[in-house]
Coordinates of C-alpha atoms in Angstrom, one line a residue:
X28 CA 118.5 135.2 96.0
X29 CA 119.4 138.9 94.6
X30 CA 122.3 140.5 96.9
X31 CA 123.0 144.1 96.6
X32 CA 126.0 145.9 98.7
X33 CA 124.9 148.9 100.8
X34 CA 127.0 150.5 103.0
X35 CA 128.1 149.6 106.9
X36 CA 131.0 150.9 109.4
X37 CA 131.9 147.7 111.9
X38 CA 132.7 148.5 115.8
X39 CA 136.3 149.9 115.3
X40 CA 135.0 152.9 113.0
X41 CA 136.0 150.8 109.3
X42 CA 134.3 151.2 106.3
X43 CA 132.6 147.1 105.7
X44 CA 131.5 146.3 102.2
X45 CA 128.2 144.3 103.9
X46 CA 125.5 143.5 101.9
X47 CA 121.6 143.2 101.9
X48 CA 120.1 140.2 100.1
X49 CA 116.8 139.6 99.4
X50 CA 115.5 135.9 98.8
X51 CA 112.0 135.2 97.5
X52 CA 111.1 131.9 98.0
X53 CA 109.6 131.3 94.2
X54 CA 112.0 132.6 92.1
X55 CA 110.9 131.4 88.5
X56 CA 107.1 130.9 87.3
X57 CA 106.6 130.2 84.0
X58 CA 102.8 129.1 84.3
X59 CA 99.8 129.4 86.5
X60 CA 96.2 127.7 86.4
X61 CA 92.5 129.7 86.6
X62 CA 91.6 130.3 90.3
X63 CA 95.3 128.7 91.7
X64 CA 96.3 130.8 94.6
X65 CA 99.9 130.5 95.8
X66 CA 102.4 132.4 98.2
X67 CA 105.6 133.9 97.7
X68 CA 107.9 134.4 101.2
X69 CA 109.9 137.4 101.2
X70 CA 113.2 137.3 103.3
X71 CA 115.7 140.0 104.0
X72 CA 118.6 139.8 105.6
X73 CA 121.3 142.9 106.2
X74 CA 124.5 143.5 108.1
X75 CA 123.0 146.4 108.8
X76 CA 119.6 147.9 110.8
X77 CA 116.9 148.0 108.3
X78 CA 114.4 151.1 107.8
X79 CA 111.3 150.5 110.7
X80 CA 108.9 150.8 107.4
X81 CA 110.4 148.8 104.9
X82 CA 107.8 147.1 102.6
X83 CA 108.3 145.2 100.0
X84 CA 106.4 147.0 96.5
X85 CA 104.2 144.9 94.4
X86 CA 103.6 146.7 90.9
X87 CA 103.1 145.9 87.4
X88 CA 100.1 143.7 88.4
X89 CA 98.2 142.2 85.6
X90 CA 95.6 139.4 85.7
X91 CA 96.5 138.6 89.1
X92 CA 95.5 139.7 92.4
X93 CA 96.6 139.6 95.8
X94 CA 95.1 138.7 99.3
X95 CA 95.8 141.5 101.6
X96 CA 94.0 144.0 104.0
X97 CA 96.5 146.6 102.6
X98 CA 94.6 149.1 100.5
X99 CA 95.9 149.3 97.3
X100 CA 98.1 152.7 96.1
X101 CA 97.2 155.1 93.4
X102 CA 99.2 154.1 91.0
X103 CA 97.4 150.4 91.5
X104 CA 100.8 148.8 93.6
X105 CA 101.0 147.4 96.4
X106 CA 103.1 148.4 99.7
X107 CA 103.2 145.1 101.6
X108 CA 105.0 145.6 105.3
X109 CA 108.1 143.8 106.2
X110 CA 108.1 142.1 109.9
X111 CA 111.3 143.1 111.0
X112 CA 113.1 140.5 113.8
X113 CA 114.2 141.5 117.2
X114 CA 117.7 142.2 115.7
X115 CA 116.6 144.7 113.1
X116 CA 118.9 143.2 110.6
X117 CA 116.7 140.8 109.6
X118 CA 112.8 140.7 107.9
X119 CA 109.9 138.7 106.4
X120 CA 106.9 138.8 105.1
X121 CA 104.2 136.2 102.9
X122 CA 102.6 137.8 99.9
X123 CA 99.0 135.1 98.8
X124 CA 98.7 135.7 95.1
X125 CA 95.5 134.1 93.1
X126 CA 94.8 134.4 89.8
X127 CA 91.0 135.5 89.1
X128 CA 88.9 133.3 87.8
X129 CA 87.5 135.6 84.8
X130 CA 90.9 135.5 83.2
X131 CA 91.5 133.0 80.5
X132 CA 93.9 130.5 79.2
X133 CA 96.6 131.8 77.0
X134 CA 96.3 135.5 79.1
X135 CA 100.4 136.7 80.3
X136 CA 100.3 137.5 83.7
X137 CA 103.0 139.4 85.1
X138 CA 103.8 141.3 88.4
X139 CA 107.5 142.4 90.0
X140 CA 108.5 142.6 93.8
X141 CA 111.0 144.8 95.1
X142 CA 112.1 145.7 98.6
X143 CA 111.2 149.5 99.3
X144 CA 115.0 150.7 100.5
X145 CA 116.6 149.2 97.3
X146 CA 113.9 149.1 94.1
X147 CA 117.1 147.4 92.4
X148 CA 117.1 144.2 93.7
X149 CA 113.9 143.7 92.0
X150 CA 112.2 140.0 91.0
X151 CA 110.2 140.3 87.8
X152 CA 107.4 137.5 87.2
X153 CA 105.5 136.6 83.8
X154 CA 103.6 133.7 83.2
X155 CA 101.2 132.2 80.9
X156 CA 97.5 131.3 82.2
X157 CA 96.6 127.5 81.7
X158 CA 94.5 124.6 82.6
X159 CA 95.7 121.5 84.4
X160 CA 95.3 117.8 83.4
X161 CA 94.2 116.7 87.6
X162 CA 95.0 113.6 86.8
X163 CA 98.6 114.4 86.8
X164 CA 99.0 115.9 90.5
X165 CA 98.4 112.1 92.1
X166 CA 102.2 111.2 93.0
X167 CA 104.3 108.6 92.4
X168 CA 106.1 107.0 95.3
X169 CA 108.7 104.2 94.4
X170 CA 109.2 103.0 98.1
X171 CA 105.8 102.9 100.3
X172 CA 107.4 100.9 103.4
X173 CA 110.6 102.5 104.7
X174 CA 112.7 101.3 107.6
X175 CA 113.4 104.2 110.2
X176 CA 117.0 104.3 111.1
X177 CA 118.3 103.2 114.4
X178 CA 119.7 105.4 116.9
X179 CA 123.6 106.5 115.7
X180 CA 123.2 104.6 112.1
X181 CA 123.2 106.3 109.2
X182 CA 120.3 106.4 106.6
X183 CA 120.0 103.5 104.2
X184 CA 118.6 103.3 100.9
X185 CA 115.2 101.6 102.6
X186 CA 114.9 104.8 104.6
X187 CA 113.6 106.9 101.8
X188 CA 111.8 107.1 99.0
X189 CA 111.5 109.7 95.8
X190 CA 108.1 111.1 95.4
X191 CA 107.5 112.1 91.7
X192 CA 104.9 113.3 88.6
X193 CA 105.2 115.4 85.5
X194 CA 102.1 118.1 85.8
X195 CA 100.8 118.6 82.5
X196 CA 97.8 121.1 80.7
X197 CA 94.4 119.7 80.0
X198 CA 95.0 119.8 76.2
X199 CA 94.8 116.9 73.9
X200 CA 98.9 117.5 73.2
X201 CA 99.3 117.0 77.4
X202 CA 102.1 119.5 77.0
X203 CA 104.0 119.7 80.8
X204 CA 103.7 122.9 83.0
X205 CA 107.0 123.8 83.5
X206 CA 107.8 125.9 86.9
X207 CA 104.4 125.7 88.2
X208 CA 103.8 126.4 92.2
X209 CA 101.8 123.3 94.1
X210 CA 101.6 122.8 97.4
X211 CA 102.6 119.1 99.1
X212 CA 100.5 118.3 102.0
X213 CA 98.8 115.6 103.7
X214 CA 95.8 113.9 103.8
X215 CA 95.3 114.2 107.8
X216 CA 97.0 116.9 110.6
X217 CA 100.5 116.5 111.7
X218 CA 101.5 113.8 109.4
X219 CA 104.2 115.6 108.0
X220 CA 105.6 115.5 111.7
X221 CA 106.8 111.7 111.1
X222 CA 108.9 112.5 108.2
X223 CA 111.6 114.8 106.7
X224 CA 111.0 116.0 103.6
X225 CA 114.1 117.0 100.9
X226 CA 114.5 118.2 97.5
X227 CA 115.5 115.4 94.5
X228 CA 118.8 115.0 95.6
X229 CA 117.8 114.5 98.9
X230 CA 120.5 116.8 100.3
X231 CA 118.2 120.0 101.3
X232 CA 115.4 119.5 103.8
X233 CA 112.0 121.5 102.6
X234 CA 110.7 124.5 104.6
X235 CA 107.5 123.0 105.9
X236 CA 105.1 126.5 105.8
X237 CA 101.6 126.6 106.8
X238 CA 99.3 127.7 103.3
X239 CA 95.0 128.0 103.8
X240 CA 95.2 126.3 107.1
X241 CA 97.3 123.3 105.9
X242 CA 100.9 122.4 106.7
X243 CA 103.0 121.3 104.0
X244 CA 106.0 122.8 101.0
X245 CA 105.4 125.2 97.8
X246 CA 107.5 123.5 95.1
X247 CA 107.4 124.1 91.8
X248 CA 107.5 121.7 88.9
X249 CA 111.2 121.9 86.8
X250 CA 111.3 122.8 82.9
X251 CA 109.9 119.5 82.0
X252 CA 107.1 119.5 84.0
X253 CA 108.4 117.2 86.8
X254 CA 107.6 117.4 90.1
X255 CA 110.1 115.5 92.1
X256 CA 111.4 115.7 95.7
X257 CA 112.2 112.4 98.3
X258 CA 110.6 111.6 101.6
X259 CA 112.8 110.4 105.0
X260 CA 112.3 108.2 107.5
X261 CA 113.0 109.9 110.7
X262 CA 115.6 108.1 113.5
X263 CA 113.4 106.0 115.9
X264 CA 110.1 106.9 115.2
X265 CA 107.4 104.8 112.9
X266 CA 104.6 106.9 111.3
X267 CA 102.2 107.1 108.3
X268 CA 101.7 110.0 105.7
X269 CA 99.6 110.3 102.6
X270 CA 100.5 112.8 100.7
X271 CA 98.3 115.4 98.5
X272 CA 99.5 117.6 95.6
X273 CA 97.6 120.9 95.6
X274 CA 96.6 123.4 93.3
X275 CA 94.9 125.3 95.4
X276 CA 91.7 126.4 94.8
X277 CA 92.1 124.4 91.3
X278 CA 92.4 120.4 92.1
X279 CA 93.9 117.9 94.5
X280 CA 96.1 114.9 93.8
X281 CA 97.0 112.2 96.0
X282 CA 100.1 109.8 96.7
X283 CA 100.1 106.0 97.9
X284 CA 100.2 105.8 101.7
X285 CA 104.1 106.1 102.9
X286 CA 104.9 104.6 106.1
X287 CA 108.3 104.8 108.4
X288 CA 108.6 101.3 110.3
X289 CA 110.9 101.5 113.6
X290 CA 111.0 98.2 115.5
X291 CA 113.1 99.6 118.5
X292 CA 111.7 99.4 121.9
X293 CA 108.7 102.2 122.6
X294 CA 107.7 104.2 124.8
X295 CA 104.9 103.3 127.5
X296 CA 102.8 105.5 125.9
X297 CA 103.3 103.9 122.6
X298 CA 103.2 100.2 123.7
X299 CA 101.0 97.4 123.8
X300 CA 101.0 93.7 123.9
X301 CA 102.8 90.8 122.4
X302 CA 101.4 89.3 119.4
X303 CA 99.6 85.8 120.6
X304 CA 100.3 82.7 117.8
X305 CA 97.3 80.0 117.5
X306 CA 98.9 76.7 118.8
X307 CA 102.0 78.4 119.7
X308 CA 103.0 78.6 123.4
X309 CA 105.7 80.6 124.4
X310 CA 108.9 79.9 124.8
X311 CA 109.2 77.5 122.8
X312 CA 109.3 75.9 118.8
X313 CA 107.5 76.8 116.2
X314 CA 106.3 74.6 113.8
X315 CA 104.8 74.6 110.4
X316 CA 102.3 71.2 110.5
X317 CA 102.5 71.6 106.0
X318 CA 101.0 74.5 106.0
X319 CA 102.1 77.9 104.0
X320 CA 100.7 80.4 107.1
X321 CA 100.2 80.5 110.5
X322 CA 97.5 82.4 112.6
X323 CA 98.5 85.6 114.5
X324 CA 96.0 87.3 116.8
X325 CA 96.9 91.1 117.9
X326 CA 94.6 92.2 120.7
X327 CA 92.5 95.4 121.0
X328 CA 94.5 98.7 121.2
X329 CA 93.3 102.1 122.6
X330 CA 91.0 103.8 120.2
X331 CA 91.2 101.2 116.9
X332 CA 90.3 103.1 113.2
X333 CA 89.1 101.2 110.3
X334 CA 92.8 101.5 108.1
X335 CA 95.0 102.0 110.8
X336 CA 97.8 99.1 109.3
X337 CA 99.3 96.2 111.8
X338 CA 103.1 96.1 110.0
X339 CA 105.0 92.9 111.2
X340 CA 108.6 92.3 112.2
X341 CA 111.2 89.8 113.0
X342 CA 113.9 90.8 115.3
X343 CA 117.5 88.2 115.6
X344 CA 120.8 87.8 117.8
X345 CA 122.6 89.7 115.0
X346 CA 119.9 92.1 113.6
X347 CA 117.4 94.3 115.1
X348 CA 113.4 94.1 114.6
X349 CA 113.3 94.8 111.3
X350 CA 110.0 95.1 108.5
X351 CA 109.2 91.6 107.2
X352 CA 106.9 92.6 103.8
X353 CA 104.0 91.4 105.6
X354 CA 100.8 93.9 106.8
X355 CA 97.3 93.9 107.6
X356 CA 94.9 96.9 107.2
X357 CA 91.9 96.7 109.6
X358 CA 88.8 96.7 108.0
X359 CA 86.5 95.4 110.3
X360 CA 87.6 96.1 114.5
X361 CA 84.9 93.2 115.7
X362 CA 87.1 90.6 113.0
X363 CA 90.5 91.9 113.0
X364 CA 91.6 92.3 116.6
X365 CA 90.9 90.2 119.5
X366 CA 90.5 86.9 117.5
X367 CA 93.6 84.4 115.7
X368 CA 92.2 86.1 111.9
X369 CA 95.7 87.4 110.8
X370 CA 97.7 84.9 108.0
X371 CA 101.4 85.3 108.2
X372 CA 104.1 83.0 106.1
X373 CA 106.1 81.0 108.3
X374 CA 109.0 82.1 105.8
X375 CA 109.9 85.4 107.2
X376 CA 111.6 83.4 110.2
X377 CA 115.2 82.5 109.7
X378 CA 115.0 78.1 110.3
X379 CA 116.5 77.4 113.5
X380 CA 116.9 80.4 114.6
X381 CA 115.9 82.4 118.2
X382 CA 113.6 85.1 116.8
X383 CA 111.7 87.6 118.3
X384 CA 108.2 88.3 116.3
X385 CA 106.6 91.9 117.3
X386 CA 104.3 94.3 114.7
X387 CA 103.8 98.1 114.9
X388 CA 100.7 99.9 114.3
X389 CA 100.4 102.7 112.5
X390 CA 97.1 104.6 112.8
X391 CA 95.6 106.4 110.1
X392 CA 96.4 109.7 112.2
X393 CA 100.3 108.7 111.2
X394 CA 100.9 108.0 114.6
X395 CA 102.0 104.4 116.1
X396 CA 101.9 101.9 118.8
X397 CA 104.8 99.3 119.2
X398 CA 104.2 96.3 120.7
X399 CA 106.1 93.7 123.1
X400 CA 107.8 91.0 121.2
X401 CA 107.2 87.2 121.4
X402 CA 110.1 84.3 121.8
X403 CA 110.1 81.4 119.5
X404 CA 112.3 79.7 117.3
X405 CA 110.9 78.5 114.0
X406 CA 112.4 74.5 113.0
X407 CA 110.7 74.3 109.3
X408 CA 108.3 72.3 108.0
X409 CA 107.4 74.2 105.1
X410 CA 110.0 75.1 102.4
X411 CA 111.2 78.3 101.6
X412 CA 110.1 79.2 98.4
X413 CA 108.9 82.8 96.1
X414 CA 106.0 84.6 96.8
X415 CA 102.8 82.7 95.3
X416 CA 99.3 84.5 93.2
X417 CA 101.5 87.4 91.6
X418 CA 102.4 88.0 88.0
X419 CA 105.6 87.4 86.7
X420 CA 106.2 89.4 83.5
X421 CA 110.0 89.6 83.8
X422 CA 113.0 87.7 82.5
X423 CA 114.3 85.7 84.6
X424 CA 118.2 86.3 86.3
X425 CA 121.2 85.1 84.4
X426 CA 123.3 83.1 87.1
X427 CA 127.5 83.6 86.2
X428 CA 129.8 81.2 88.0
X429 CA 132.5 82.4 90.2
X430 CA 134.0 83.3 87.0
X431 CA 132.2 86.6 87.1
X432 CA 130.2 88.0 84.3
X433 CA 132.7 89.2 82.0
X434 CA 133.8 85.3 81.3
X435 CA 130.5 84.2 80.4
X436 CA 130.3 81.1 81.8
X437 CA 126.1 80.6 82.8
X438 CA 124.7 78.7 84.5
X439 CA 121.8 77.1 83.0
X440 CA 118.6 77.5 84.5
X441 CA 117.4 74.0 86.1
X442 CA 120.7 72.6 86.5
X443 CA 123.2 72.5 89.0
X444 CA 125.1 74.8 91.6
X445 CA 128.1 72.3 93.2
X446 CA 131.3 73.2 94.4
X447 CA 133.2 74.0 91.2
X448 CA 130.7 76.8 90.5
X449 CA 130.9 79.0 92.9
X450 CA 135.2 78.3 93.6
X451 CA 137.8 80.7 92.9
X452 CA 139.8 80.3 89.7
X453 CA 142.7 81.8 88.5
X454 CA 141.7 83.6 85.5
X455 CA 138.4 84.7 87.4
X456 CA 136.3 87.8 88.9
X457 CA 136.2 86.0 92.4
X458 CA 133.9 83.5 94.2
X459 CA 130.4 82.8 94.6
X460 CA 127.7 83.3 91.9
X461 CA 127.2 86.5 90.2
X462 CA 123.9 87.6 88.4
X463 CA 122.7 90.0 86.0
X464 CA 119.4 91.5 85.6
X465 CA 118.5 92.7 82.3
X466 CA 117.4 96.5 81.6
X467 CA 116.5 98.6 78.8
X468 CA 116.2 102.1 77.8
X469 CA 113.3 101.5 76.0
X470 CA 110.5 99.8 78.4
X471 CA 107.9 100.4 75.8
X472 CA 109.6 98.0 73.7
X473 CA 111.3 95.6 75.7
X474 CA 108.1 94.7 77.7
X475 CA 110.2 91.9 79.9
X476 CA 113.5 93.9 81.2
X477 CA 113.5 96.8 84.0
X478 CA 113.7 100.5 83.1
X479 CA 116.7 102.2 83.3
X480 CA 117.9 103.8 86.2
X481 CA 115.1 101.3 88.3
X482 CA 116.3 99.7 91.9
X483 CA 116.0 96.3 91.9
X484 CA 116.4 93.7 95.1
X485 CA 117.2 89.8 94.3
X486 CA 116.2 87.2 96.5
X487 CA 117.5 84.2 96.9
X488 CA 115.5 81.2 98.6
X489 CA 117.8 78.1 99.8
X490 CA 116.2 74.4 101.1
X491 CA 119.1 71.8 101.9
X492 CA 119.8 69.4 104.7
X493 CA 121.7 71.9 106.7
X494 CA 120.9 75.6 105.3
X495 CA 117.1 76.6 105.0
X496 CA 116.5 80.8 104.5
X497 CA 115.9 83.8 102.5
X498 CA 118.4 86.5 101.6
X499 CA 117.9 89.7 100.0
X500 CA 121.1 91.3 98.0
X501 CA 122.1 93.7 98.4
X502 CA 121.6 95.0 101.6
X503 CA 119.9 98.2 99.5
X504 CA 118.3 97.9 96.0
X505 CA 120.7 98.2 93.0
X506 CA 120.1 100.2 90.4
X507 CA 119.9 99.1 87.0
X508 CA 122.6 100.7 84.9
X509 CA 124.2 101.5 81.6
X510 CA 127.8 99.3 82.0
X511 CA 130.4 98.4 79.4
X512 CA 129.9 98.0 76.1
X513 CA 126.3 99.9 76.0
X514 CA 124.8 97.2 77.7
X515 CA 122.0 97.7 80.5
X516 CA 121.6 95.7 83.8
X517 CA 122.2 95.4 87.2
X518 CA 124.9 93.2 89.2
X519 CA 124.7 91.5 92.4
X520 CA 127.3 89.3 93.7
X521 CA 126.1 86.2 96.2
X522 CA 128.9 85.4 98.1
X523 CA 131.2 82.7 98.6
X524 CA 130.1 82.5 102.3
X525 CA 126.3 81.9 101.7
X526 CA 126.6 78.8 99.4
X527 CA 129.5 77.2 100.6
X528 CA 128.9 73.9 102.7
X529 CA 124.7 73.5 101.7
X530 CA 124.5 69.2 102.3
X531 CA 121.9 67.1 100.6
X532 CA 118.7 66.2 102.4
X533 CA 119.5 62.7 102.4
X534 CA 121.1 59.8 99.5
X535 CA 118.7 60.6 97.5
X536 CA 117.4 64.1 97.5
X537 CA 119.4 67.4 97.3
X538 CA 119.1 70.9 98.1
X539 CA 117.3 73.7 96.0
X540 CA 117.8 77.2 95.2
X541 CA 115.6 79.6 93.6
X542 CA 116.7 83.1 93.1
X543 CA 114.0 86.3 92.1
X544 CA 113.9 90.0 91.5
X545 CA 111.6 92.7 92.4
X546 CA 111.3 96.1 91.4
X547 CA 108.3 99.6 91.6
X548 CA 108.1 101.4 89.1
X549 CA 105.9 104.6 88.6
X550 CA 104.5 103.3 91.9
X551 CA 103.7 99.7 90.8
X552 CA 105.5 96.3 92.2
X553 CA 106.8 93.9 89.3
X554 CA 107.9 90.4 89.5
X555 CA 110.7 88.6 87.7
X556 CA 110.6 84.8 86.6
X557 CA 111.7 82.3 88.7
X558 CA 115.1 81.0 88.5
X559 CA 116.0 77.8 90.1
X560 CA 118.9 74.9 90.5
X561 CA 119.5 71.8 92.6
X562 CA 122.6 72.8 95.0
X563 CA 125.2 70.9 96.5
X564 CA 128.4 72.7 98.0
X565 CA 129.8 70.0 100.2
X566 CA 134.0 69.9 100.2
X567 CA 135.3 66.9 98.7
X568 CA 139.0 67.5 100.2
X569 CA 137.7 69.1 103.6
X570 CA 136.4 72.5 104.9
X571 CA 138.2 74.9 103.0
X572 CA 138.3 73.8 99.6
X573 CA 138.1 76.6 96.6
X574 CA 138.4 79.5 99.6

């Protein structure tokens, strides 16, 4: 923004020193691609009433040109008008640049912007013409599946995701485009609606402009090339967006489908049946007969689109409906809906506990149907255990006693978890079990620890006589960091609470626990190694003991 003082007298007759200011919404280009057109928005705002013909002067135009019905003036500027608002203090107007398609790469382009009642506050431009690599535009979304906050509760980590790429030339070097314009968009009309789209730090909501008859934000890449801004999940609403990266008029790169998941109670507009369970009548138990899965037919909704996705949830007592990993794109109508064709893992239940099972649909359109939710209570007959058929290229989790990490007492994997593990003592960090997940700076390298600066969810899977479930820590990913001592990983504390008390099967046979970690990185989902233990946590001098 460029502010310049003019002079103003207030109501009681005194000299003011107001100001003008001028803010152009692209402030910086450094380079530009053959045939890319982009816009520049022009604001002005003055404590004072501006001239009824101010303009804003384009001059020094070279290799460029502009989209306007204005005709152009002698000396080859342009006077473009300024809309001035109701108050006459305030203005605007969009200026569509393009560069012509008969220029060449390596050519300087360069033209300057100034308001016409103050040439001072002027904005000079000068760029370099290049070509674009458009393999570079598709983005980069860490977090597809984001959980829409509740009414009144704040945003979470799970409700947002970064959205990122480095632009680069079509050179053999692949050297970045530093502040470059594109234009974010969607792939379908009024997607954009379900989210809230904010700069890096996710502290500044994005102007959403409307650019060639699309709705989207004109961002431009940083000095290395990167373009990088977040995505929101709005309160109480689910939705679906897939997002394009535009140059226009040069090439078009896409994003992985992002969807916001709200499991609160919908509209009548928005609503539709309970999901029906094959063998399952409700109210009542569910029970797994051995097998890993059970059936779930959804019935046929208003209007059905071949990838409009059926998202699942599990609603308790204590916690709201909430996004249970598991979906199902329709691909064929006839096959999908109507029938028991859907395979769900009994393990998204809590054992033994009063659950409510619903799903949400999100159409391809990005808009969604909620449905009713159905009673049961699942009682086991499967184990709890980590997610079969993926690959598992990571180290496994290093499991501390209550001791804490900075004692370095491990536990090794395939032993034991009992009582005096997890028991406070009086030289230690706390209670519980502590674990560390390995990182590195150098991924290239280091093929089996997370990147740097990566969020990272561990999962812990528990089968005993008396506790049966799956927990995720923390509540929100953790990030892997640099900590003392140079060294790279992430910590996540289990608490005292969650492993005290687990009871054997029977004589013979004790409980098992099996902890994980998962991670996306540049838009793909890795797997840690398995770790896993026999557990027993049963008090030999009454309830109580270690707390």
């Amino acid at each position: 923004m460029i502010t310049k003082s003019v002079s103003s007298i207030n109501e009681e007759g005194s000299v003011l020193p107001p100001t003008t200011s001028v803010e152009y919404s692209l402030v910086k280009i450094d380079n530009l691609i053959i045939n890319q057109g982009f816009q520049i928005i022009i604001t002005v705002t003055s404590t004072v009433n501006l001239p009824l013909l101010s303009a804003i002067s384009v001059d020094n135009i070279n290799k460029i040109s502009i989209v306007t019905a204005i005709p152009v003036q002698q000396d080859g500027s342009y006077k473009i008008p300024l809309t001035l608002n109701k108050d006459k203090k305030s203005a605007s107007c969009t200026i569509i640049f393009f560069v012509p398609q008969e220029t060449h790469v390596g050519d300087t382009v360069t033209f300057n912007m100034a308001p016409s009642f103050d040439p001072s506050q002027v904005a000079k431009y000068k760029c370099t013409v290049k070509d674009i690599d458009p393999n570079t535009l598709n983005l980069i979304v860490d977090n597809q599946y984001l959980q829409s906050p509740y009414d009144g509760t704040n945003q979470t980590k799970n409700g947002s995701t970064k959205i990122h790429t480095i632009i680069k030339d079509n050179t053999t070097q692949k050297t970045p485009l530093s502040n470059t314009p594109v234009f974010i968009s969607s792939t379908h009309v009024n997607q954009l609606e379900f989210f809230e789209l904010r700069d890096a730090a996710g502290l500044n909501p994005l102007n959403i402009i409307e650019f060639e008859g699309k709705k989207g934000v004109m961002v431009t890449s940083n000095s290395e090339g990167e373009i990088d801004f977040s995505v929101y999940a709005k309160e109480s609403l689910s939705g679906g967006v897939q997002l394009t990266c535009i140059v226009p008029g040069v090439a078009q790169g896409y994003s992985l489908p992002i969807y916001a998941i709200y499991g609160g109670k919908p509209d009548f507009i928005h609503s539709t049946g309970a999901p029906s369970i094959l063998g399952y009548y409700p109210p009542g138990n569910l029970t797994s007969d051995g097998e890993k899965n059970f059936i779930v037919s959804v019935d046929e909704y208003s209007a059905p689109v071949v990838g409009d996705v059926i998202f699942f949830l599990v609603a308790t007592k204590n916690d709201p409906a909430k996004y249970t990993g598991q979906n199902k794109t329709i691909r064929d109508i006839k096959k999908d809906l109507g029938t028991p064709s859907i395979y769900v893992p009994y393990q998204i239940f809590e054992y033994n506990v009063e659950s409510h099972f619903s799903y949400v649909i999100v159409r391809t359109s990005g808009d969604s149907l909620t449905s009713m939710p159905l009673p049961l209570t699942y009682m086991g007959g499967i184990p709890y255990s980590p997610e079969e058929g993926v690959t598992r290229d990571y180290q496994a989790c290093i499991v501390y006693t209550g001791m804490g990490i900075s004692k370095n007492v491990i536990i090794p994997n395939h032993t034991v978890v009992n009582l005096d593990s997890i028991i406070k003592y009086p030289d230690g960090e706390g209670t519980g079990l502590y674990i560390q997940i390995l990182g590195t700076d150098a991924p290239g390298t280091e093929t089996d620890k997370v990147p740097l600066g990566t969020q990272v969810t561990l999962t812990s899977y528990i089968n005993s006589g008396n506790i049966n479930k799956i927990t995720s820590y923390p509540s929100a990913p953790v990030e892997i960091k640099q900590n003392d001592h140079n060294k790279i990983y992430a910590e996540v504390h289990i608490p005292y609470s969650d492993l005290y008390n687990i009871e054997p099967f029977n004589d013979i046979e004790i409980g098992s626990i099996q902890l994980t970690y998962e991670y996306t990185y540049k838009g793909i989902k890795s797997y840690s190694e398995i770790w896993s233990a026999n557990i027993q946590t049963v008090p030999g001098n009454g309830p109580g003991y270690g707390e």
